[in-house]
PDB file of C-alpha atoms and ligand atoms in Angstrom:
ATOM      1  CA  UNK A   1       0.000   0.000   0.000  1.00  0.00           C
ATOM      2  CA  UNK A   2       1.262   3.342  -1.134  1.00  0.00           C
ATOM      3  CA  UNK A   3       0.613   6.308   1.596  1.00  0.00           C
ATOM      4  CA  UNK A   4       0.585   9.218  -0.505  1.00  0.00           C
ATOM      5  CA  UNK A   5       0.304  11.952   2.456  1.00  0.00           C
ATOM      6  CA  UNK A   6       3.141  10.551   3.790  1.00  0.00           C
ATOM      7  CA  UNK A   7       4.926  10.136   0.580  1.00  0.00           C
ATOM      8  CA  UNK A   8       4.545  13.808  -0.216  1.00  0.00           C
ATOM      9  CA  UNK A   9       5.286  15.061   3.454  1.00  0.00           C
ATOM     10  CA  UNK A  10       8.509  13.677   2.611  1.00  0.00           C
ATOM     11  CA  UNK A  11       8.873  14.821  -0.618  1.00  0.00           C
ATOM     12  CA  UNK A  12       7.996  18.549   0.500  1.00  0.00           C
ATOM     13  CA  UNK A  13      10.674  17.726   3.749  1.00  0.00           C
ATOM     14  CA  UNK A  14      13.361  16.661   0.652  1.00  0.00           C
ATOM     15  CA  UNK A  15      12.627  20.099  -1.063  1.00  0.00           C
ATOM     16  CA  UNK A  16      13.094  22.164   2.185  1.00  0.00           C
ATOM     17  CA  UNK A  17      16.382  20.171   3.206  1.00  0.00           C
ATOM     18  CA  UNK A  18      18.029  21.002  -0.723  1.00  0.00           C
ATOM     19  CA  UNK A  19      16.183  24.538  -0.229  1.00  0.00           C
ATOM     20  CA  UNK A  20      17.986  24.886   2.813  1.00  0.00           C
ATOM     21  CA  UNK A  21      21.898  23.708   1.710  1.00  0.00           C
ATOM     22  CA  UNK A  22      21.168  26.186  -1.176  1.00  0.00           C
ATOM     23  CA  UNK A  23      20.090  29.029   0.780  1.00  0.00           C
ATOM     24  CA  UNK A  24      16.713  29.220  -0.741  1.00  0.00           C
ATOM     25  CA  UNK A  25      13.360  29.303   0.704  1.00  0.00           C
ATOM     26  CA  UNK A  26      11.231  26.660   0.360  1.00  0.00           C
ATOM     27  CA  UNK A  27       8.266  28.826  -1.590  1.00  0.00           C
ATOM     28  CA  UNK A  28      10.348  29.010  -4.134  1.00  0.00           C
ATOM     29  CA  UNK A  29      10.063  25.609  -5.306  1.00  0.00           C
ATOM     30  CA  UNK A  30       6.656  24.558  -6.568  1.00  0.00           C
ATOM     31  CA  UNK A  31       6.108  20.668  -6.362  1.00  0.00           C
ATOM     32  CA  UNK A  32       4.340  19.386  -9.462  1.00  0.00           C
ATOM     33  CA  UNK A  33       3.319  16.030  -8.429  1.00  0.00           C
ATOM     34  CA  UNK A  34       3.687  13.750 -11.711  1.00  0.00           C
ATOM     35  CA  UNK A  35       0.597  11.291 -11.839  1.00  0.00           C
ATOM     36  CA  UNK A  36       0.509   9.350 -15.472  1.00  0.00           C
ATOM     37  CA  UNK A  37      -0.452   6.279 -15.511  1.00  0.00           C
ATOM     38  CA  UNK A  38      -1.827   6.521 -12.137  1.00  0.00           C
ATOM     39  CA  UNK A  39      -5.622   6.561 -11.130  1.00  0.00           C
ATOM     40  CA  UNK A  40      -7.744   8.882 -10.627  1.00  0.00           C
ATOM     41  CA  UNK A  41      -8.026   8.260  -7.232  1.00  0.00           C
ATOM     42  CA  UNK A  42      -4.707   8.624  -6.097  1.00  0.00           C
ATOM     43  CA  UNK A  43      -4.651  12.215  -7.824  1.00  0.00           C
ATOM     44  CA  UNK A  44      -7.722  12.511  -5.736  1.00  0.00           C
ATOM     45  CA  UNK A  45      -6.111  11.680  -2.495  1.00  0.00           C
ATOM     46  CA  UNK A  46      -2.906  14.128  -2.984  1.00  0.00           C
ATOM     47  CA  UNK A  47      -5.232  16.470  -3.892  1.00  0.00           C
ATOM     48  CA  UNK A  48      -6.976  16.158  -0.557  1.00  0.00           C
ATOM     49  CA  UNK A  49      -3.309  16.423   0.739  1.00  0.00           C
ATOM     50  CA  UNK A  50      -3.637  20.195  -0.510  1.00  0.00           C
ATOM     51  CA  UNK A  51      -1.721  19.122  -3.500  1.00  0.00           C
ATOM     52  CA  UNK A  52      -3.015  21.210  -6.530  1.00  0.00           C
ATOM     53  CA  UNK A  53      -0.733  21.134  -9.306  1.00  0.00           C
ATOM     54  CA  UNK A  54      -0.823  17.711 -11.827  1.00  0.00           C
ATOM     55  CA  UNK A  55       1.486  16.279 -14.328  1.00  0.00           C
ATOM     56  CA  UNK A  56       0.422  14.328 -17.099  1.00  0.00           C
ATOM     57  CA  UNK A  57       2.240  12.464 -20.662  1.00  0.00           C
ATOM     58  CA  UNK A  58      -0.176  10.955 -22.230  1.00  0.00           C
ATOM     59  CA  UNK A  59      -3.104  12.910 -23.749  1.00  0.00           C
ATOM     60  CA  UNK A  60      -5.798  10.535 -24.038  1.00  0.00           C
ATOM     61  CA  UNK A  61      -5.441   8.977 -20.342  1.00  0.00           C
ATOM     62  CA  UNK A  62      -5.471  12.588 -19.280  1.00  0.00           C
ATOM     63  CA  UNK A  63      -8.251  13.965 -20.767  1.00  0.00           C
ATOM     64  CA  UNK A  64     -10.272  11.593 -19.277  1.00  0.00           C
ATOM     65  CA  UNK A  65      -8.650  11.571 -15.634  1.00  0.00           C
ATOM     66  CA  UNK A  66      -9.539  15.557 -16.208  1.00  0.00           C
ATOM     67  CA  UNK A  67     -13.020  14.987 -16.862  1.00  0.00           C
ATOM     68  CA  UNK A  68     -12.967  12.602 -13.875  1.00  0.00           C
ATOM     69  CA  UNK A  69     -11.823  15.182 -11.566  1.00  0.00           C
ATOM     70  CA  UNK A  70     -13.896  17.781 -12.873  1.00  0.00           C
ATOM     71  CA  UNK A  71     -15.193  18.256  -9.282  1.00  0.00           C
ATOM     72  CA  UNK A  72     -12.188  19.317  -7.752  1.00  0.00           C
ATOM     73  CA  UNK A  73     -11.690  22.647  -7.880  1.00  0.00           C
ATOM     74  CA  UNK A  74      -8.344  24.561  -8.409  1.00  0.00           C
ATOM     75  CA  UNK A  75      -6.639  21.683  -9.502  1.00  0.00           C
ATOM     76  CA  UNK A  76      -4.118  22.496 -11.808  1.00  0.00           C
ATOM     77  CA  UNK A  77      -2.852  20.217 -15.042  1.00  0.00           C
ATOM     78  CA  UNK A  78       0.254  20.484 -16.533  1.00  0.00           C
ATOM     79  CA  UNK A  79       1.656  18.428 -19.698  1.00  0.00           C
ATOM     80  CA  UNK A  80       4.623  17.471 -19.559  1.00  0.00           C
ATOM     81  CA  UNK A  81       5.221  14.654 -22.422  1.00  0.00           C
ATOM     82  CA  UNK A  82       6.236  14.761 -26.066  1.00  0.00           C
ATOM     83  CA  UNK A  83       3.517  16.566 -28.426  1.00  0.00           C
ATOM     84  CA  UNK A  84       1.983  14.908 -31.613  1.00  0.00           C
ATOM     85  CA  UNK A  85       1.215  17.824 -34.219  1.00  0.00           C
ATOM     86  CA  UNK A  86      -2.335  15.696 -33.953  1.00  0.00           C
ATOM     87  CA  UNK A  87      -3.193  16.355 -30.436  1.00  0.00           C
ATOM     88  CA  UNK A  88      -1.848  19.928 -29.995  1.00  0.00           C
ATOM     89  CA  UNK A  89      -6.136  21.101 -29.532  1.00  0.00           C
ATOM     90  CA  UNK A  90      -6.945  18.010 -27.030  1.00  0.00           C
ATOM     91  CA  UNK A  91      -3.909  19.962 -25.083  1.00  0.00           C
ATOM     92  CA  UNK A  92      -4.510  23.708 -25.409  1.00  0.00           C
ATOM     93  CA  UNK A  93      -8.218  22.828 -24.132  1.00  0.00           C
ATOM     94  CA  UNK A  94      -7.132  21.084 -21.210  1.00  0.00           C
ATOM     95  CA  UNK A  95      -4.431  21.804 -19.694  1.00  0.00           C
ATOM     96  CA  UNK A  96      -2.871  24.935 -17.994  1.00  0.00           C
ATOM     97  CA  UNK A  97       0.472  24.363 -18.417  1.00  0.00           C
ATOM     98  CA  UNK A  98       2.622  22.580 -21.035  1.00  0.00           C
ATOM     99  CA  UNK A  99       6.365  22.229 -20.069  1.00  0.00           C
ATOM    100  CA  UNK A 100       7.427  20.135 -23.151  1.00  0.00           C
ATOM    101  CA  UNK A 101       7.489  22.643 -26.820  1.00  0.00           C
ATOM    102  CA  UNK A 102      10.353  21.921 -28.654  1.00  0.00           C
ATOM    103  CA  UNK A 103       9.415  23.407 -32.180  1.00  0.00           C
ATOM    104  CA  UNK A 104       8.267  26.171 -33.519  1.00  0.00           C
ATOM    105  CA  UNK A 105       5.418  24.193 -35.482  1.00  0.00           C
ATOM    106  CA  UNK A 106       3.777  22.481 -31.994  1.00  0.00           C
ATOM    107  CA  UNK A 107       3.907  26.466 -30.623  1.00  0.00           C
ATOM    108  CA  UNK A 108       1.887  27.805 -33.425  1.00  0.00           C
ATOM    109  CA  UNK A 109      -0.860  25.090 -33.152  1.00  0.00           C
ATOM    110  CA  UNK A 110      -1.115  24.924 -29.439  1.00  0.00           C
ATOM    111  CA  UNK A 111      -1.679  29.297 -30.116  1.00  0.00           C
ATOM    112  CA  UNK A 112      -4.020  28.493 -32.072  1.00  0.00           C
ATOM    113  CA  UNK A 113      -5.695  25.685 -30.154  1.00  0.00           C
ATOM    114  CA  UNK A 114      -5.897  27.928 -27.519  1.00  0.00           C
ATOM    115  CA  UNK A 115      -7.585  30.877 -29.441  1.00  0.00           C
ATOM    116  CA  UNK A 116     -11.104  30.042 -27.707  1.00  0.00           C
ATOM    117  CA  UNK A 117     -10.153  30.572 -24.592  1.00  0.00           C
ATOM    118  CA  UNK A 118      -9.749  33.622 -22.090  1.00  0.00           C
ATOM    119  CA  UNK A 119      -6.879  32.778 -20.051  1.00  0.00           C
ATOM    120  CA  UNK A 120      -3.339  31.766 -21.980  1.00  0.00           C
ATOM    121  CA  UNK A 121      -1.510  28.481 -22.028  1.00  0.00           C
ATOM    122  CA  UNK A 122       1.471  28.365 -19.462  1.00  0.00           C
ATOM    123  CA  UNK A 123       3.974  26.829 -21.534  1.00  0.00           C
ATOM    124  CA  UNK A 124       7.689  26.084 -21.178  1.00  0.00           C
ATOM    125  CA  UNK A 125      10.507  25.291 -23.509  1.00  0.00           C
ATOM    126  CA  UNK A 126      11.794  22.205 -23.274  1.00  0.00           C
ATOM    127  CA  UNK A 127      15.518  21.865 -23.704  1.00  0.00           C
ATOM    128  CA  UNK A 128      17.963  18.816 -24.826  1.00  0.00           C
ATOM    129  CA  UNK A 129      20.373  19.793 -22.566  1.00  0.00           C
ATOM    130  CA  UNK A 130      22.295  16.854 -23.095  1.00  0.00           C
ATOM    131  CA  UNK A 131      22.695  16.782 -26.333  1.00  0.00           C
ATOM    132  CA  UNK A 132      21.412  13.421 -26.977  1.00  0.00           C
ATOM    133  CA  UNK A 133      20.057  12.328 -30.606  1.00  0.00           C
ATOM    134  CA  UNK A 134      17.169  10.431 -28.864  1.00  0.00           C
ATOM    135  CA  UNK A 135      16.046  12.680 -26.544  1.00  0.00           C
ATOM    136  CA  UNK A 136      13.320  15.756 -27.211  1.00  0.00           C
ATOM    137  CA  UNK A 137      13.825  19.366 -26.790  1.00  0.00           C
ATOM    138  CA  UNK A 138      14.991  21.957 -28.618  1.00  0.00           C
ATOM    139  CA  UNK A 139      19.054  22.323 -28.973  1.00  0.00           C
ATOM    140  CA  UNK A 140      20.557  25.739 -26.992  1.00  0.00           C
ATOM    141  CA  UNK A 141      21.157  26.601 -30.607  1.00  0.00           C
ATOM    142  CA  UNK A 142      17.202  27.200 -31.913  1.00  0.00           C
ATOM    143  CA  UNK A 143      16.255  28.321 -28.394  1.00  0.00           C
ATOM    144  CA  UNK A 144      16.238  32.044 -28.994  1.00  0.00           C
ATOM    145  CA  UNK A 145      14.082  31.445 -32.288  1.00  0.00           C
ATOM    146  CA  UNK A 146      11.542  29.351 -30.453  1.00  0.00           C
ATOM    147  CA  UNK A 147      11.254  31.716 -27.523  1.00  0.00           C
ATOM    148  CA  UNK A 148      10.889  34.384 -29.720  1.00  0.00           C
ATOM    149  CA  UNK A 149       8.058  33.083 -31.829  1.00  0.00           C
ATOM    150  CA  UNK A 150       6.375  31.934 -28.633  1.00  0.00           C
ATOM    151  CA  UNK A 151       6.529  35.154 -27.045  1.00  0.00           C
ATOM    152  CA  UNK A 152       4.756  36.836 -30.247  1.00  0.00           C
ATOM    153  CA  UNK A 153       1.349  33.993 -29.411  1.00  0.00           C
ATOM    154  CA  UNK A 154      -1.265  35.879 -28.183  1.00  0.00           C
ATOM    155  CA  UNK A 155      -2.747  32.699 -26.597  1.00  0.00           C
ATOM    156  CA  UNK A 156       0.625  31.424 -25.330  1.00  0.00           C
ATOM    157  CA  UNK A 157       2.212  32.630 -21.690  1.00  0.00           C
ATOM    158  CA  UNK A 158       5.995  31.895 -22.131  1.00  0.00           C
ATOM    159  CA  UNK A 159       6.741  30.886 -18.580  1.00  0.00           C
ATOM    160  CA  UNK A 160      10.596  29.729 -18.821  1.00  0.00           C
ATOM    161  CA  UNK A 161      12.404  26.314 -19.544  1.00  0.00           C
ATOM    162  CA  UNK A 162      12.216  22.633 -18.545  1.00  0.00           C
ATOM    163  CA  UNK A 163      14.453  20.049 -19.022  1.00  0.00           C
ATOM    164  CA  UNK A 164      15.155  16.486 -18.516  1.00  0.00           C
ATOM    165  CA  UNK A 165      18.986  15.533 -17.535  1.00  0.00           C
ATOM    166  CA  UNK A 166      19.747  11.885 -18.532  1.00  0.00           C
ATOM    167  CA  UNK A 167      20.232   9.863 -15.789  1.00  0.00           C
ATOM    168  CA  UNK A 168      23.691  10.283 -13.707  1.00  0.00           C
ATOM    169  CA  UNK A 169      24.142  13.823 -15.920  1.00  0.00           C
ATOM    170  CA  UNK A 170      27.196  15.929 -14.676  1.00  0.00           C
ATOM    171  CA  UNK A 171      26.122  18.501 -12.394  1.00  0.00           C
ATOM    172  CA  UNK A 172      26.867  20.508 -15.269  1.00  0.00           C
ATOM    173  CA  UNK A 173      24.224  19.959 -17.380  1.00  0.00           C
ATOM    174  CA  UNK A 174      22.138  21.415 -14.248  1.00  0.00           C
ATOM    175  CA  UNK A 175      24.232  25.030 -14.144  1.00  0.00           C
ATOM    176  CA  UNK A 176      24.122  24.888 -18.172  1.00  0.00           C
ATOM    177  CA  UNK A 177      20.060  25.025 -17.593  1.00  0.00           C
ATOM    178  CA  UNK A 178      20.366  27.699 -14.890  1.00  0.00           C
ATOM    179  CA  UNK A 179      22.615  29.733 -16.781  1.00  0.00           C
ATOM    180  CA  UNK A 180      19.959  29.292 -20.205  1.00  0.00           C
ATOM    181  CA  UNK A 181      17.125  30.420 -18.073  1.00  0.00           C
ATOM    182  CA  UNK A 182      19.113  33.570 -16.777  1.00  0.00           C
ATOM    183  CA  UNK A 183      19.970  34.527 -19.865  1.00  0.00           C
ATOM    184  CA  UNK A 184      16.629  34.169 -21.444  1.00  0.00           C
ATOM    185  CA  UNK A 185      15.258  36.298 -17.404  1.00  0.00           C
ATOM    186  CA  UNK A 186      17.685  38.853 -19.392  1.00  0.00           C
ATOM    187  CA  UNK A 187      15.568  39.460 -22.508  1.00  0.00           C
ATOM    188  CA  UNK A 188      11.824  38.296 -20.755  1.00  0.00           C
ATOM    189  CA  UNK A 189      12.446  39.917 -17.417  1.00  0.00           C
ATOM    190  CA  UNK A 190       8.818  38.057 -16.773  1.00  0.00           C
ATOM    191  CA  UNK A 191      10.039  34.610 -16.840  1.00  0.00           C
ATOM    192  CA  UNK A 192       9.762  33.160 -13.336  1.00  0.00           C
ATOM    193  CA  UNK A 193      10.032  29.118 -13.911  1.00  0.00           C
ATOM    194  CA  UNK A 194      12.927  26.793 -14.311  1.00  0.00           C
ATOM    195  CA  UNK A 195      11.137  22.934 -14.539  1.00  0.00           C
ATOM    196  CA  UNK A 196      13.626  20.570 -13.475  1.00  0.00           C
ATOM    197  CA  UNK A 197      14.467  18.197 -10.895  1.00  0.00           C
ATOM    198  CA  UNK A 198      12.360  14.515 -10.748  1.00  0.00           C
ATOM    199  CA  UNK A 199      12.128  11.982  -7.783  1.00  0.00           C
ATOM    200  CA  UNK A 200      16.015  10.597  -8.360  1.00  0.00           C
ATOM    201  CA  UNK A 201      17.867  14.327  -9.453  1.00  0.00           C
ATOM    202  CA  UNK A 202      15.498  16.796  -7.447  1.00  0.00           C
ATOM    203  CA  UNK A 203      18.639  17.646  -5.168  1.00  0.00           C
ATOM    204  CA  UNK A 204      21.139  18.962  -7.779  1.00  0.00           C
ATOM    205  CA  UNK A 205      17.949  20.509  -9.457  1.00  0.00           C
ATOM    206  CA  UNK A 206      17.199  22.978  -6.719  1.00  0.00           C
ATOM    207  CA  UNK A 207      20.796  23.757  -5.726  1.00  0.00           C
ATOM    208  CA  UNK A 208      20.831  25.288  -9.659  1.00  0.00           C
ATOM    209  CA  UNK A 209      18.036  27.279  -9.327  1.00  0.00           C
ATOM    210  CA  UNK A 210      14.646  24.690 -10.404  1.00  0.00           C
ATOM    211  CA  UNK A 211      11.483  26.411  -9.784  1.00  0.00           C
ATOM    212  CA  UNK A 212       9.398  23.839  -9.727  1.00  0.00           C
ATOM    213  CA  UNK A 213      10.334  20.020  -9.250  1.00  0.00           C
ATOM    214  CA  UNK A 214       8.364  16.859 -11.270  1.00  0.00           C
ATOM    215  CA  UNK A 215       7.852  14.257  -8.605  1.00  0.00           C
ATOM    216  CA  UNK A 216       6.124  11.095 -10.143  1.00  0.00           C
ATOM    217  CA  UNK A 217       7.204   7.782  -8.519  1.00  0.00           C
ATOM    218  CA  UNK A 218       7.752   9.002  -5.243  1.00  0.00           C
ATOM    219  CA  UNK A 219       4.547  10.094  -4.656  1.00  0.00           C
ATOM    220  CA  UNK A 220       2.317   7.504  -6.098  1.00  0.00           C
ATOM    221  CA  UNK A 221       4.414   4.677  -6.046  1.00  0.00           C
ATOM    222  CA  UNK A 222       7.138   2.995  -9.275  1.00  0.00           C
ATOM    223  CA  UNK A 223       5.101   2.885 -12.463  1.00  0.00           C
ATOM    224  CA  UNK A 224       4.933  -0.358 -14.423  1.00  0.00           C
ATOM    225  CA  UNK A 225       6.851   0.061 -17.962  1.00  0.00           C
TER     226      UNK A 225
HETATM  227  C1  LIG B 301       7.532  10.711 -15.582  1.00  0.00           C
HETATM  228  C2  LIG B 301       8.146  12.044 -15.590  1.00  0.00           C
HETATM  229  C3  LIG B 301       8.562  12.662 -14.396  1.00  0.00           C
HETATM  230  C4  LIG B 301       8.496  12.004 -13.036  1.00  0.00           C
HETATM  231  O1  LIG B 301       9.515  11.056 -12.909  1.00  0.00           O
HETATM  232  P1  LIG B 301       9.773  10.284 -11.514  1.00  0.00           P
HETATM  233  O2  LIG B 301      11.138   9.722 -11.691  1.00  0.00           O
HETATM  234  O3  LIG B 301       8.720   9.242 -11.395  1.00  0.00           O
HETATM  235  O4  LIG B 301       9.703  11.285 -10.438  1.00  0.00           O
HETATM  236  C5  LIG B 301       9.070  13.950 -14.480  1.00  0.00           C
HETATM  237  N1  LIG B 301       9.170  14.594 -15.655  1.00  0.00           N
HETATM  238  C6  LIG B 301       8.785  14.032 -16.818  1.00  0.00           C
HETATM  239  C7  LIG B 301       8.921  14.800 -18.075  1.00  0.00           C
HETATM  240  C8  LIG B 301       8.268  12.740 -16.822  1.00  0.00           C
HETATM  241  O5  LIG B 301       7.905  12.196 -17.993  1.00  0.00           O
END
């Protein structure tokens, strides 16, 4: 039996400890508690925990956990898997947040997707800060271009950057993301969200500057592959 309140008690004690070595406070890490391929009523149970904020991969299995949970109110859903040009509207109708653009082609249909609506899509770039052929995100190279385009959607809220470190990354590839998001702070002054850190890295994520932390397995338990 999983015990999610006291899974994420621990999680949010884990954020305050790597808060603390850093010399941050704790508010300034947001905990976005990762719940794909999990039940709705496990989401329902952290969310009686207080928590409020939701990540989800998959679009189908999320749309329908969202119409599930339709009840609950203030909870907040964030995608954070790889986009198909195919489900771009099934996202920019349902979610808040998307961490995961990486072209300039998924931006321009999630704007549009949007279009009906009267707040904007959250959305952050994702970056392959490792360099890896297999991985998604956009290279540091196109970054500027793809912020640039994004910040010029009506219907899109460039938030900052997100990025997924391949397991047992240098600690570099965690300052290379802080430094990225700085200089991008330089030219969008309103950018307030660095998206890194998940239940194994969340550590060297918040000692270079994550904003908000994606914890999946250590919250609802290891997911079956
Ligand atoms: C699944 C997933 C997570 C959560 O990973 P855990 O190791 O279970 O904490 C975080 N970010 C992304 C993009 C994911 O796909």
């Amino acid at each position: 039996m999983i015990n999610i309140k006291d899974n994420l008690a621990l999680i949010e004690q884990q954020i305050s400890q790597s808060c603390q070595q850093a010399s941050r406070t704790k508010e300034t890490v947001a905990l976005l508690a990762v719940s794909k391929t999990k039940p709705g009523a496990l989401i329902e149970q952290a969310y009686q925990c207080g928590q409020r904020a939701f990540g989800e991969s998959y679009v189908q299995e999320a749309v329908d956990k969202i119409a599930q949970l339709k009840h609950l109110p203030d909870i907040c859903w964030h995608f954070i898997g790889p986009i198909q040009s195919n489900k771009t509207r099934a996202i920019a109708e349902n979610f808040s947040w998307v961490h995961s653009i990486d072209r300039v082609k998924i931006a321009r249909r999630l704007n549009e997707g949007r279009s009906g609506h009267d707040t904007p899509l959250n959305v952050c770039l994702q970056v392959n800060i490792s360099g890896e052929a297999s991985k998604s995100g956009v290279t540091v190279a196109d970054l500027d271009e793809l912020a640039e385009v994004i910040a010029n959607c009506p219907h899109l809220r460039l938030r900052g950057l997100m990025a997924i470190p391949e397991k047992n990354a240098p600690l570099s590839s965690y300052s290379k993301m802080q430094n990225l998001f700085r200089q991008l702070q330089q030219q969008y002054p309103e950018l307030d969200t660095l998206s890194m850190g998940m239940s194994g890295d969340l550590q060297a994520a918040i000692t270079n500057g994550s904003t908000m932390v994606r914890i999946g397995s250590a919250i609802f338990g290891s997911r079956e592959q």
